[in-house]
Short mmCIF file of C-alpha atoms in Angstrom, two decimals:
data_model
loop_
_atom_site.label_atom_id
_atom_site.label_comp_id
_atom_site.label_asym_id
_atom_site.label_seq_id
_atom_site.Cartn_x
_atom_site.Cartn_y
_atom_site.Cartn_z
CA MET A 1 -3.93 9.35 -22.46
CA ASN A 2 -3.12 12.49 -20.51
CA PRO A 3 -3.71 12.24 -16.75
CA ARG A 4 -6.84 13.73 -15.25
CA ILE A 5 -7.18 14.32 -11.50
CA THR A 6 -10.64 14.79 -10.01
CA ILE A 7 -11.03 16.41 -6.60
CA HIS A 8 -14.27 17.17 -4.78
CA PRO A 9 -15.00 18.49 -1.27
CA LYS A 10 -17.20 15.43 -0.67
CA PHE A 11 -14.21 13.07 -1.17
CA VAL A 12 -13.27 13.33 2.52
CA ILE A 13 -10.62 10.98 3.95
CA GLY A 14 -10.09 12.56 7.36
CA GLU A 15 -8.54 15.32 9.40
CA ILE A 16 -4.79 15.82 8.96
CA SER A 17 -2.77 15.69 12.17
CA PRO A 18 0.18 18.13 12.24
CA ARG A 19 2.26 15.31 13.74
CA LEU A 20 1.97 13.41 10.46
CA PHE A 21 5.16 15.23 9.42
CA SER A 22 7.39 14.52 12.41
CA ALA A 23 10.87 13.00 12.65
CA PHE A 24 12.71 10.19 14.41
CA LEU A 25 16.00 10.45 16.31
CA GLU A 26 18.24 7.62 17.55
CA PRO A 27 21.92 7.72 18.60
CA ILE A 28 23.26 5.74 15.66
CA GLY A 29 26.68 6.76 14.41
CA THR A 30 26.95 10.56 14.44
CA MET A 31 23.25 11.41 14.57
CA VAL A 32 23.53 12.47 18.23
CA ASN A 33 27.31 12.69 18.73
CA GLY A 34 28.21 15.01 15.88
CA PHE A 35 24.97 16.35 14.41
CA MET A 36 23.12 17.21 17.61
CA TYR A 37 25.92 17.37 20.17
CA ASN A 38 29.52 18.55 19.77
CA PRO A 39 30.92 20.67 22.62
CA LYS A 40 33.98 21.54 20.47
CA HIS A 41 31.92 22.98 17.63
CA PRO A 42 32.27 26.75 17.12
CA THR A 43 28.53 27.17 17.57
CA ALA A 44 28.19 24.91 20.65
CA ASP A 45 26.09 26.27 23.52
CA ASN A 46 26.73 25.67 27.22
CA GLN A 47 25.25 22.16 26.93
CA GLY A 48 27.39 21.21 23.96
CA PHE A 49 24.55 21.42 21.43
CA ARG A 50 25.27 22.76 17.95
CA THR A 51 23.30 25.97 17.72
CA ASP A 52 23.66 26.05 13.92
CA VAL A 53 21.55 22.87 13.87
CA ILE A 54 19.16 24.22 16.50
CA GLU A 55 18.56 27.47 14.63
CA ALA A 56 18.07 25.69 11.30
CA LEU A 57 15.52 23.26 12.76
CA LYS A 58 13.77 25.94 14.80
CA LYS A 59 12.87 27.76 11.57
CA THR A 60 11.12 24.68 10.16
CA GLY A 61 8.29 24.37 12.69
CA LEU A 62 8.85 20.60 13.01
CA PRO A 63 5.82 19.40 15.01
CA ALA A 64 7.36 16.49 16.94
CA VAL A 65 10.38 14.21 17.20
CA ARG A 66 10.38 10.64 18.50
CA LEU A 67 13.38 9.94 20.75
CA PRO A 68 15.76 8.63 22.02
CA GLY A 69 15.25 5.53 19.83
CA GLY A 70 14.87 3.00 18.37
CA ASN A 71 16.60 -0.28 19.18
CA PHE A 72 18.89 1.70 21.46
CA VAL A 73 16.24 2.18 24.15
CA SER A 74 15.76 -1.54 24.86
CA ALA A 75 18.94 -1.55 26.97
CA TRP A 76 19.10 2.14 27.93
CA GLN A 77 18.90 2.90 31.64
CA TRP A 78 17.56 6.43 31.74
CA LYS A 79 18.26 6.82 35.48
CA ASP A 80 22.01 6.52 34.77
CA SER A 81 21.81 9.42 32.28
CA ILE A 82 20.62 12.20 34.62
CA GLY A 83 22.44 14.49 37.02
CA PRO A 84 25.99 15.88 36.70
CA ARG A 85 27.70 14.52 33.60
CA ASN A 86 30.83 13.48 35.50
CA GLN A 87 28.72 11.21 37.69
CA ARG A 88 26.82 9.42 34.94
CA LYS A 89 27.46 5.79 34.12
CA VAL A 90 28.92 4.64 30.81
CA HIS A 91 27.06 1.68 29.29
CA LEU A 92 27.37 -0.59 26.29
CA ASP A 93 24.69 -0.32 23.61
CA PRO A 94 24.34 -3.88 22.29
CA ALA A 95 21.88 -2.78 19.60
CA TRP A 96 24.48 -0.78 17.66
CA HIS A 97 27.71 -1.97 19.30
CA GLN A 98 28.69 1.41 20.67
CA TYR A 99 29.64 2.94 24.01
CA ILE A 100 27.01 5.24 25.49
CA PRO A 101 28.76 7.78 27.77
CA ASN A 102 25.40 9.46 28.47
CA ASP A 103 26.78 12.92 27.72
CA VAL A 104 23.39 13.33 26.09
CA GLY A 105 20.96 11.95 28.62
CA HIS A 106 17.26 12.02 29.38
CA ASP A 107 17.15 15.73 30.20
CA GLU A 108 19.35 16.73 27.27
CA TYR A 109 17.13 14.95 24.75
CA LEU A 110 14.04 16.71 26.05
CA GLN A 111 15.76 20.09 26.40
CA TRP A 112 17.16 19.86 22.88
CA ALA A 113 13.62 19.29 21.59
CA GLU A 114 12.51 22.37 23.53
CA LYS A 115 15.31 24.41 21.99
CA ILE A 116 14.29 23.53 18.44
CA GLY A 117 10.66 24.25 19.34
CA THR A 118 9.23 20.78 18.86
CA LYS A 119 7.33 18.25 20.97
CA SER A 120 8.97 15.07 22.25
CA ILE A 121 7.46 11.64 21.61
CA TYR A 122 9.30 9.56 24.21
CA THR A 123 10.09 5.83 23.99
CA VAL A 124 10.46 3.96 27.28
CA ASN A 125 12.56 0.83 27.73
CA LEU A 126 10.23 -2.17 27.92
CA GLY A 127 13.00 -4.54 26.82
CA THR A 128 15.31 -4.75 29.83
CA GLY A 129 13.41 -2.01 31.67
CA THR A 130 10.67 -2.54 34.23
CA LEU A 131 7.18 -1.24 34.78
CA GLN A 132 8.49 0.74 37.74
CA ASP A 133 11.19 2.36 35.56
CA ALA A 134 8.49 3.53 33.14
CA MET A 135 6.36 4.93 35.95
CA ASP A 136 9.36 6.70 37.50
CA CYS A 137 10.25 8.16 34.10
CA VAL A 138 6.80 9.72 33.72
CA GLU A 139 6.96 11.04 37.27
CA TYR A 140 10.43 12.56 36.77
CA THR A 141 9.42 14.05 33.42
CA ASN A 142 5.89 15.33 33.98
CA HIS A 143 5.05 15.67 37.69
CA GLU A 144 5.23 19.17 39.11
CA GLY A 145 7.10 18.42 42.35
CA GLY A 146 6.84 17.13 45.87
CA THR A 147 8.09 13.60 45.12
CA TYR A 148 11.57 12.09 44.94
CA TRP A 149 11.68 11.85 41.15
CA SER A 150 10.01 15.17 40.32
CA ASP A 151 12.14 17.02 42.89
CA LEU A 152 15.24 15.36 41.44
CA ARG A 153 14.34 16.81 38.02
CA ARG A 154 14.07 20.24 39.60
CA GLN A 155 17.39 19.72 41.35
CA ASN A 156 18.88 18.77 37.97
CA GLY A 157 17.93 22.16 36.56
CA HIS A 158 14.47 21.86 35.01
CA ASP A 159 12.03 23.38 37.47
CA VAL A 160 8.89 23.02 35.36
CA PRO A 161 7.62 19.65 34.07
CA TYR A 162 8.46 18.73 30.47
CA LYS A 163 4.83 17.73 29.86
CA VAL A 164 5.62 15.00 27.37
CA LYS A 165 2.26 13.88 26.02
CA THR A 166 3.00 10.80 23.89
CA TRP A 167 4.83 7.74 25.24
CA CYS A 168 5.87 4.72 23.17
CA LEU A 169 5.76 1.42 25.07
CA GLY A 170 9.07 0.02 23.91
CA ASN A 171 10.43 -0.27 20.39
CA GLU A 172 9.84 -3.06 17.84
CA MET A 173 9.10 -5.50 20.62
CA ASP A 174 8.15 -8.22 18.12
CA GLY A 175 11.68 -8.33 16.68
CA HIS A 176 14.18 -11.01 17.65
CA TRP A 177 16.92 -8.38 17.22
CA GLN A 178 15.41 -6.46 20.14
CA LEU A 179 16.76 -6.99 23.64
CA GLY A 180 13.96 -8.31 25.81
CA SER A 181 11.95 -9.15 22.70
CA TRP A 182 8.38 -10.38 23.10
CA GLU A 183 8.48 -12.00 19.67
CA LYS A 184 7.38 -15.40 20.99
CA ASN A 185 4.96 -14.03 23.58
CA PRO A 186 2.56 -11.44 22.16
CA GLU A 187 0.12 -12.15 24.98
CA GLY A 188 2.80 -11.21 27.49
CA TYR A 189 3.65 -7.99 25.71
CA GLY A 190 -0.02 -7.12 25.34
CA ASN A 191 -0.54 -7.61 29.07
CA LEU A 192 2.56 -5.52 29.81
CA CYS A 193 1.27 -2.72 27.55
CA HIS A 194 -2.06 -2.81 29.33
CA GLU A 195 -0.44 -2.56 32.75
CA ALA A 196 2.20 -0.01 31.70
CA SER A 197 -0.34 2.22 29.99
CA LYS A 198 -2.66 2.05 32.98
CA ALA A 199 0.12 2.74 35.50
CA MET A 200 1.76 5.54 33.48
CA LYS A 201 -1.58 7.25 32.97
CA TRP A 202 -2.27 7.07 36.70
CA ILE A 203 0.97 9.01 37.18
CA ASP A 204 -0.15 11.56 34.55
CA GLU A 205 -3.67 11.14 33.20
CA SER A 206 -3.06 13.61 30.35
CA ILE A 207 -0.67 11.34 28.45
CA GLU A 208 -1.32 8.97 25.55
CA THR A 209 0.45 5.67 24.88
CA VAL A 210 1.63 3.78 21.81
CA ALA A 211 1.92 -0.02 21.62
CA CYS A 212 4.29 -1.74 19.17
CA GLY A 213 2.93 -3.58 16.17
CA SER A 214 4.88 -5.57 13.63
CA SER A 215 8.27 -4.08 12.80
CA ALA A 216 7.65 -4.82 9.12
CA SER A 217 5.03 -6.42 6.96
CA PHE A 218 7.63 -9.10 6.15
CA MET A 219 7.53 -10.59 9.66
CA ASP A 220 6.37 -14.20 9.67
CA HIS A 221 3.93 -13.43 12.47
CA TYR A 222 2.39 -10.37 10.78
CA PRO A 223 -0.43 -9.41 11.39
CA GLU A 224 -1.38 -12.04 13.95
CA TRP A 225 1.21 -10.84 16.49
CA GLU A 226 -0.22 -7.35 16.91
CA GLN A 227 -3.78 -8.61 16.83
CA ILE A 228 -3.00 -10.69 19.92
CA VAL A 229 -1.18 -7.74 21.51
CA MET A 230 -3.97 -5.26 20.87
CA ASP A 231 -6.63 -7.70 22.05
CA LYS A 232 -4.96 -7.48 25.48
CA CYS A 233 -4.51 -3.70 25.65
CA TYR A 234 -7.10 -2.18 23.31
CA ASP A 235 -8.90 -0.43 26.17
CA THR A 236 -5.84 1.38 27.56
CA VAL A 237 -3.54 2.35 24.65
CA ASP A 238 -4.18 5.09 22.10
CA TYR A 239 -2.02 4.16 19.08
CA LEU A 240 -0.49 1.16 17.37
CA ALA A 241 3.06 1.77 16.10
CA ILE A 242 4.17 0.28 12.78
CA HIS A 243 7.48 0.61 10.93
CA HIS A 244 8.61 0.01 7.36
CA TYR A 245 11.71 0.70 5.28
CA HIS A 246 11.18 0.31 1.56
CA SER A 247 14.11 -0.55 -0.70
CA ALA A 248 14.73 -0.97 -4.40
CA LYS A 249 17.76 -1.80 -6.48
CA PRO A 250 19.84 1.25 -7.48
CA GLY A 251 18.46 2.63 -10.71
CA ASP A 252 15.05 0.95 -10.35
CA ILE A 253 13.21 4.21 -9.77
CA LEU A 254 9.75 2.84 -10.54
CA SER A 255 10.07 0.18 -7.83
CA LEU A 256 11.40 2.78 -5.40
CA LEU A 257 8.65 5.33 -5.99
CA GLY A 258 5.97 2.66 -6.37
CA GLY A 259 6.83 1.54 -2.85
CA SER A 260 4.19 3.84 -1.39
CA HIS A 261 1.62 1.20 -2.38
CA TYR A 262 3.23 -1.28 0.02
CA TYR A 263 2.89 1.30 2.77
CA GLU A 264 -0.79 1.58 1.97
CA ASP A 265 -1.24 -2.20 2.09
CA PHE A 266 0.37 -2.20 5.53
CA ILE A 267 -1.84 0.63 6.80
CA ASN A 268 -5.04 -0.89 5.40
CA THR A 269 -4.35 -4.26 7.04
CA GLU A 270 -3.61 -2.73 10.43
CA ALA A 271 -6.62 -0.41 10.28
CA ALA A 272 -8.91 -3.34 9.46
CA MET A 273 -7.46 -5.35 12.35
CA LEU A 274 -8.00 -2.45 14.76
CA ASP A 275 -11.58 -2.00 13.55
CA TYR A 276 -12.23 -5.69 14.16
CA LEU A 277 -10.91 -5.39 17.71
CA GLN A 278 -12.97 -2.27 18.33
CA ALA A 279 -16.07 -4.25 17.41
CA LYS A 280 -14.96 -7.25 19.46
CA HIS A 281 -14.38 -5.05 22.53
CA ARG A 282 -17.68 -3.19 21.98
CA SER A 283 -15.60 -0.05 22.33
CA PRO A 284 -16.45 3.52 21.30
CA ARG A 285 -12.69 4.22 21.22
CA LYS A 286 -10.88 4.12 17.89
CA VAL A 287 -7.20 3.27 18.20
CA ASN A 288 -5.20 5.02 15.48
CA ILE A 289 -1.83 4.36 13.86
CA SER A 290 1.56 5.88 14.59
CA PHE A 291 3.87 5.23 11.62
CA ASP A 292 6.83 6.34 13.69
CA GLU A 293 9.70 4.91 11.64
CA TYR A 294 9.82 4.88 7.86
CA GLY A 295 12.11 5.47 4.95
CA ALA A 296 12.69 4.64 1.29
CA PHE A 297 16.08 4.27 -0.34
CA GLU A 298 18.11 2.44 -2.93
CA ARG A 299 20.33 -0.48 -1.94
CA PRO A 300 21.93 -3.39 -3.78
CA PHE A 301 20.34 -6.81 -3.74
CA SER A 302 21.85 -9.26 -1.25
CA PRO A 303 22.47 -12.98 -1.88
CA LEU A 304 19.39 -15.09 -1.20
CA ASN A 305 19.37 -18.24 0.88
CA PRO A 306 16.35 -20.22 -0.34
CA GLY A 307 15.05 -23.24 1.47
CA TYR A 308 15.46 -21.97 5.02
CA GLY A 309 11.87 -20.78 5.41
CA PRO A 310 11.22 -18.80 8.60
CA TYR A 311 14.89 -19.09 9.58
CA ASN A 312 15.78 -16.56 6.90
CA MET A 313 14.42 -13.76 9.08
CA ALA A 314 16.38 -14.91 12.12
CA ARG A 315 19.64 -15.64 10.33
CA SER A 316 19.84 -12.03 9.17
CA HIS A 317 20.03 -10.81 12.77
CA TYR A 318 21.66 -13.50 14.89
CA LYS A 319 25.24 -12.57 14.07
CA PHE A 320 27.78 -13.30 16.76
CA ASP A 321 31.09 -12.03 15.42
CA PRO A 322 34.01 -12.41 17.88
CA GLU A 323 35.97 -9.84 15.86
CA ARG A 324 33.39 -7.07 16.19
CA LYS A 325 34.39 -4.24 18.52
CA TYR A 326 32.38 -1.65 20.40
CA ILE A 327 32.84 1.90 19.12
CA LEU A 328 33.01 5.15 21.06
CA HIS A 329 31.80 7.90 18.75
CA ASP A 330 33.74 11.11 19.18
CA PRO A 331 31.28 13.96 18.56
CA ASP A 332 34.09 16.02 17.04
CA ASN A 333 34.88 13.29 14.52
CA MET A 334 32.00 13.46 12.08
CA PRO A 335 33.28 11.92 8.85
CA GLU A 336 31.91 12.98 5.49
CA ARG A 337 29.29 10.48 4.32
CA GLU A 338 28.34 10.06 0.69
CA PHE A 339 25.03 8.31 0.18
CA PRO A 340 24.22 7.01 -3.29
CA GLY A 341 21.98 9.10 -5.50
CA GLY A 342 21.39 12.80 -5.87
CA ASP A 343 19.05 15.11 -4.02
CA MET A 344 16.01 14.56 -6.24
CA ILE A 345 15.84 10.79 -5.72
CA LYS A 346 15.94 11.37 -1.97
CA LEU A 347 13.23 14.01 -2.21
CA LEU A 348 10.92 11.88 -4.35
CA SER A 349 11.37 8.69 -2.32
CA MET A 350 10.74 10.58 0.94
CA ALA A 351 7.77 12.53 -0.36
CA SER A 352 6.14 9.48 -1.96
CA VAL A 353 5.85 7.87 1.48
CA GLN A 354 4.56 11.08 3.04
CA LEU A 355 1.84 11.27 0.38
CA ALA A 356 0.83 7.70 1.25
CA LEU A 357 0.48 8.71 4.91
CA LEU A 358 -1.51 11.78 3.87
CA ARG A 359 -3.90 9.57 1.89
CA HIS A 360 -4.60 7.73 5.15
CA ALA A 361 -4.87 10.74 7.42
CA ASP A 362 -8.06 9.33 8.94
CA ARG A 363 -6.05 6.57 10.69
CA VAL A 364 -2.39 7.61 10.60
CA LYS A 365 -2.09 10.44 13.11
CA ILE A 366 1.67 10.33 13.77
CA GLY A 367 4.39 9.92 11.15
CA CYS A 368 8.09 10.05 12.09
CA MET A 369 10.53 9.94 9.21
CA THR A 370 13.84 8.22 9.90
CA GLY A 371 16.37 10.74 8.69
CA GLY A 372 13.76 13.49 8.85
CA LEU A 373 16.04 15.77 10.85
CA GLY A 374 18.72 15.43 8.19
CA ALA A 375 16.14 15.95 5.47
CA LEU A 376 15.26 19.30 7.02
CA CYS A 377 18.81 20.20 8.02
CA ALA A 378 21.62 18.65 5.98
CA SER A 379 24.96 18.82 7.77
CA ASN A 380 28.60 17.86 7.98
CA HIS A 381 31.20 18.41 10.70
CA ASP A 382 31.27 22.16 10.20
CA HIS A 383 28.13 23.39 8.50
CA VAL A 384 24.42 23.01 7.81
CA TRP A 385 22.54 23.66 4.57
CA LYS A 386 19.27 23.06 2.76
CA ALA A 387 19.02 19.99 0.58
CA ALA A 388 16.17 19.44 -1.87
CA THR A 389 14.30 17.43 0.77
CA HIS A 390 14.12 20.50 2.98
CA HIS A 391 11.86 22.35 0.57
CA ALA A 392 9.40 19.52 -0.10
CA TYR A 393 9.19 18.74 3.63
CA MET A 394 8.49 22.41 4.39
CA GLN A 395 5.76 22.56 1.75
CA LEU A 396 4.05 19.52 3.25
CA MET A 397 4.15 21.03 6.74
CA LYS A 398 2.86 24.35 5.43
CA TYR A 399 0.12 23.22 3.06
CA ALA A 400 -0.97 19.72 4.19
CA LYS A 401 -3.43 21.09 6.74
CA GLY A 402 -7.13 20.69 7.34
CA ILE A 403 -8.82 17.73 5.65
CA SER A 404 -7.23 15.10 3.44
CA LEU A 405 -9.29 14.60 0.28
CA LYS A 406 -9.21 11.60 -2.02
CA THR A 407 -7.85 12.26 -5.49
CA VAL A 408 -9.20 10.19 -8.38
CA VAL A 409 -6.50 9.78 -11.03
CA ASP A 410 -7.18 8.61 -14.58
CA GLY A 411 -4.09 8.23 -16.71
CA PRO A 412 -1.21 6.01 -17.81
CA THR A 413 -0.04 3.23 -15.53
CA PHE A 414 2.80 0.71 -15.25
CA ASP A 415 3.28 -2.74 -13.69
CA LEU A 416 5.80 -3.53 -10.96
CA PRO A 417 7.24 -7.06 -11.03
CA GLY A 418 7.85 -8.74 -7.69
CA TYR A 419 11.41 -8.72 -6.38
CA ALA A 420 13.51 -9.70 -3.38
CA ILE A 421 16.07 -7.34 -1.88
CA ASP A 422 17.27 -10.03 0.55
CA ASP A 423 15.94 -13.00 2.51
CA THR A 424 13.55 -10.85 4.54
CA SER A 425 12.47 -8.01 2.23
CA GLN A 426 10.49 -9.56 -0.60
CA TYR A 427 7.83 -7.69 -2.52
CA THR A 428 4.90 -9.04 -4.47
CA GLY A 429 4.21 -7.40 -7.80
CA LYS A 430 1.78 -4.54 -8.40
CA ASN A 431 -0.29 -3.93 -11.52
CA ASN A 432 -1.71 -0.69 -12.90
CA VAL A 433 0.31 1.69 -10.74
CA PRO A 434 -0.33 5.29 -11.86
CA TYR A 435 2.64 7.27 -13.07
CA ILE A 436 1.03 10.28 -11.41
CA ASP A 437 1.16 10.02 -7.60
CA THR A 438 -1.10 12.47 -5.76
CA ALA A 439 -2.55 13.58 -2.44
CA CYS A 440 -4.70 16.56 -1.52
CA ALA A 441 -5.38 18.85 1.45
CA TRP A 442 -8.36 21.17 1.87
CA HIS A 443 -7.90 23.90 4.49
CA GLU A 444 -11.32 25.49 4.54
CA ALA A 445 -10.46 28.13 7.16
CA SER A 446 -7.89 29.77 4.86
CA GLY A 447 -9.64 28.80 1.63
CA THR A 448 -6.61 26.84 0.41
CA LEU A 449 -6.84 23.71 -1.69
CA THR A 450 -3.45 22.06 -2.27
CA VAL A 451 -2.68 19.16 -4.58
CA PHE A 452 0.69 17.41 -4.26
CA VAL A 453 1.87 15.62 -7.41
CA ILE A 454 4.84 13.36 -8.17
CA ASN A 455 5.55 12.22 -11.72
CA ARG A 456 7.12 8.77 -11.43
CA ASN A 457 7.90 8.60 -15.14
CA GLN A 458 11.60 9.00 -15.89
CA THR A 459 11.21 10.32 -19.44
CA GLU A 460 7.69 11.60 -20.07
CA ALA A 461 6.29 14.98 -19.13
CA TYR A 462 2.52 14.98 -18.71
CA PRO A 463 0.04 17.76 -19.46
CA ILE A 464 -2.49 17.14 -16.69
CA GLN A 465 -6.00 18.36 -15.99
CA LEU A 466 -7.32 18.94 -12.50
CA ASP A 467 -11.10 18.91 -12.20
CA VAL A 468 -11.98 21.12 -9.21
CA ARG A 469 -15.48 22.13 -10.31
CA GLY A 470 -16.89 20.91 -7.01
CA PHE A 471 -15.38 23.92 -5.26
CA ASP A 472 -17.25 27.20 -5.55
CA GLY A 473 -15.32 30.41 -5.97
CA ILE A 474 -11.86 29.24 -6.98
CA ARG A 475 -9.96 32.41 -7.85
CA THR A 476 -6.32 31.63 -8.49
CA ILE A 477 -3.91 28.79 -9.19
CA SER A 478 -0.19 28.58 -8.35
CA HIS A 479 2.12 25.80 -9.47
CA TYR A 480 5.45 25.22 -7.69
CA GLU A 481 7.81 22.56 -9.02
CA MET A 482 11.14 20.94 -8.22
CA TYR A 483 12.97 19.16 -10.99
CA SER A 484 16.51 18.46 -12.12
CA SER A 485 17.74 17.10 -15.43
CA ASP A 486 20.79 15.84 -13.51
CA PHE A 487 19.52 13.11 -11.21
CA GLU A 488 22.95 12.76 -9.59
CA LYS A 489 23.11 16.42 -8.59
CA LYS A 490 23.78 16.99 -4.89
CA SER A 491 23.54 20.03 -2.65
CA SER A 492 26.30 21.15 -0.29
CA TYR A 493 27.17 23.89 2.18
CA GLU A 494 28.47 26.00 -0.69
CA ASN A 495 25.39 25.23 -2.77
CA ASP A 496 21.97 25.13 -1.11
CA TRP A 497 19.36 23.47 -3.31
CA LYS A 498 17.33 26.19 -4.96
CA GLN A 499 13.79 26.75 -3.74
CA PRO A 500 10.78 25.45 -5.69
CA GLU A 501 10.23 27.44 -8.85
CA THR A 502 6.94 28.86 -10.06
CA ASN A 503 5.62 27.41 -13.30
CA PRO A 504 3.64 30.28 -14.85
CA ALA A 505 2.02 28.04 -17.49
CA ALA A 506 -0.55 26.64 -15.04
CA ALA A 507 -4.03 27.88 -15.94
CA LEU A 508 -7.59 27.69 -14.61
CA ARG A 509 -10.79 27.97 -16.63
CA ASP A 510 -14.34 27.02 -15.66
CA GLY A 511 -13.15 24.81 -12.79
CA ILE A 512 -10.63 22.86 -14.89
CA ALA A 513 -6.94 23.52 -14.23
CA THR A 514 -4.14 22.59 -16.60
CA ALA A 515 -0.45 22.19 -15.84
CA THR A 516 2.54 20.34 -17.25
CA ILE A 517 4.31 17.93 -14.91
CA LYS A 518 7.96 17.25 -15.75
CA PRO A 519 9.55 13.79 -15.50
CA LEU A 520 10.57 12.74 -11.99
CA SER A 521 9.37 16.00 -10.51
CA TRP A 522 7.77 17.22 -7.29
CA ASN A 523 4.83 19.59 -7.73
CA VAL A 524 2.61 21.59 -5.40
CA ILE A 525 -0.50 23.10 -7.01
CA ILE A 526 -2.38 25.59 -4.85
CA PHE A 527 -5.87 26.99 -5.43
CA GLU A 528 -7.36 29.92 -3.54
CA VAL A 529 -11.05 29.34 -2.90
#
């Protein structure tokens, strides 16, 4: 049975937020010291930022970046990271066992985002930090002047406010790996979110706030923990943050690309919980979802430790190794890193999650890909280039605008058996998963209907039909595809990945389009209406 995709303007999901295709930044390894900041780099500006990276990212139009973390922020003292660099305090980062010299501090993070032309989504420390720290941070960042903190910002060289709109109230505060974790006290964290959101908004009433939900759907307390949290702060926060990293065994491409269905399960559960609380609170306000950390990648299975029950989650994080040393990352020592798999597997695994978010555009209004900056701008110590992920990411930012429409797919399916990556990441099976993975955007203002298609099948090409008869006046069809017969092929500075190619065989007749979708390929089909 050849796949058939039906699309109709009445199949409305919701409005697509541009911030659905944002990125996440945390100072892990060389992500800050090396990629973002290296004062010895030939392209470094007067702040030590790599301008080759800045110029490459500026061209992408990235809508937003969440910073400066991540687990890192739960011990970060932002007040020690401002002012002259030679007067800043050096701290330990217990989250990643590294020294933080604060060469890149609060102002540098925000100014770097300004330089690449994107908006900052800022995460405050609600681990070891205080309510007053959070209030002072908003005042320093956003208030015009006339107070100690706002005048100090001006003294430190940024006369105008940064006007950061979105503020995350801590990071993964349900996780026992988090310093100052509220894992065992969701009521306490919910009350803190309520008070922090209220106080921060009284400093700047234009901002919006994001409370932490479960760090993964594998948490023993999911979804009860965030229900208790949101019951305490539903009336003051604007978003619930959720995170997920999907993994599959190397070579198990169907499990990797089928992982988008687990993302959808996660989103559906959280949306239903939020709707219940909206009804309980008799509130006209609808709290939406910020999926502000996500990723999908291959990794080997780890040994399992059956019989420990809930302890399995804890034992994976409570590791006290007397031999472990803290590391000071030299920004000029950016070692070459070889990740398993070629460019296409990274593209397809990344894009499959982004299509899942697009299919839930009515509730997911922020999406921050972990590794999204590297997906847009691949780099090493010396150079930047365009990997395959760059092109798919750019197409999503360019064409996934307007309204997300449901796509109805009829065609061949496969079953996913359940599997366990390790003690904490264990997946139930899925039946009848379509080989053809799709999402759709209808931008009425420009008359552009775009269908995004992934073929999950490793061997079969599919001649597909797209039924778009519900749209009046469709004039043209364009089919762009990315495919490689060599799944281990990798891009490099000497070899940018080639741009999506046009497939001239796509045709349109009487509202039915036809196209051939190659195995393990990324496809963008555009209609002019």
